[in-house]
Amino acid sequence: MRTILFSTAASLAVLASAPAHATVVFGDNFDSYNQSVPWTGGTNWSVGPGDVDLVTVPNGFALTCAGGSGGCVDLTGSTPGTLKSKLLTLNAGSYSLSFDYSGNQLPQYAASPFTASIAGLGTVTFNTVQTDSFTTYASNFVLGAPTATNLVFQQLGNVQFVGNIIDNVSLSAIPEPAAWATMIGGLFFVGGAYRRRRATAMALA
């Protein structure tokens, strides 16, 4: 019995120390698209107002994507653009948004900020520096009720060739504490059932 209790306690300790495993509900690394300048969007995205470019590595524009390969989005085409995800229907709960971004990669042109927005998180402004290397942004937020929303990236400014680069977009649902409580309760149930079977077997022996 002490062995079962110890095993259950050890399992609980592991669960308590382990991070919650998030479930990706929306994501795109832009690697499945062909280069398109300008880009009108794809399965997951629409574009406008303004223009964006979908570039792949290598290309003739001296641009690179996160990790030095695949595809990514330059938020300025012929004009500063807006990149909008498909409509996302999200349940109430906790979420984590992450993406990689870089500043304008053309050193002969000045940098310009961009914004990222989604319900629950609001609008976040990124004041990048010219030729900034890729940085990963990650933030958690909570929705108090089921919500239909879009993830929107918008390039600010009014000139050409100042686009920030977006890559590896991911939105994940974070398990609630109640889900972990259910798992822990299940461990106790299994341990208790095992002890009862063992006691019954010993009584019949």
Short mmCIF file of N, CA, C and O in Angstrom, two decimals, residues 56 85 88 90 110 127 139-140 156 162:
data_model
loop_
_atom_site.label_atom_id
_atom_site.label_comp_id
_atom_site.label_asym_id
_atom_site.label_seq_id
_atom_site.Cartn_x
_atom_site.Cartn_y
_atom_site.Cartn_z
N THR A 56 10.20 33.85 -50.24
CA THR A 56 10.83 32.60 -49.84
C THR A 56 12.33 32.74 -49.97
O THR A 56 12.84 33.60 -50.69
N SER A 85 -5.78 37.10 -40.31
CA SER A 85 -6.04 35.67 -40.31
C SER A 85 -7.49 35.38 -40.68
O SER A 85 -8.36 36.26 -40.64
N LEU A 88 -11.30 33.20 -36.43
CA LEU A 88 -10.98 32.19 -35.42
C LEU A 88 -12.09 32.16 -34.39
O LEU A 88 -12.41 33.18 -33.77
N LEU A 90 -12.95 30.97 -30.91
CA LEU A 90 -12.20 30.53 -29.73
C LEU A 90 -13.14 30.37 -28.53
O LEU A 90 -14.01 31.21 -28.31
N ALA A 110 14.54 53.50 -43.84
CA ALA A 110 14.32 53.63 -42.40
C ALA A 110 13.30 52.60 -41.90
O ALA A 110 12.49 52.08 -42.66
N ASN A 127 8.00 48.73 -32.05
CA ASN A 127 8.85 49.79 -32.61
C ASN A 127 10.22 49.19 -32.93
O ASN A 127 11.13 49.20 -32.11
N SER A 139 3.09 35.93 -25.74
CA SER A 139 2.29 36.52 -24.68
C SER A 139 1.04 35.68 -24.46
O SER A 139 0.47 35.13 -25.41
N ASN A 140 0.61 35.59 -23.20
CA ASN A 140 -0.61 34.88 -22.85
C ASN A 140 -1.75 35.86 -22.64
O ASN A 140 -1.54 37.00 -22.23
N LEU A 156 2.65 50.05 -40.05
CA LEU A 156 2.38 51.48 -39.94
C LEU A 156 3.33 52.26 -40.85
O LEU A 156 4.35 51.74 -41.30
N VAL A 162 9.55 49.61 -46.16
CA VAL A 162 9.85 49.72 -44.72
C VAL A 162 9.26 48.53 -43.97
O VAL A 162 9.11 48.56 -42.77
#
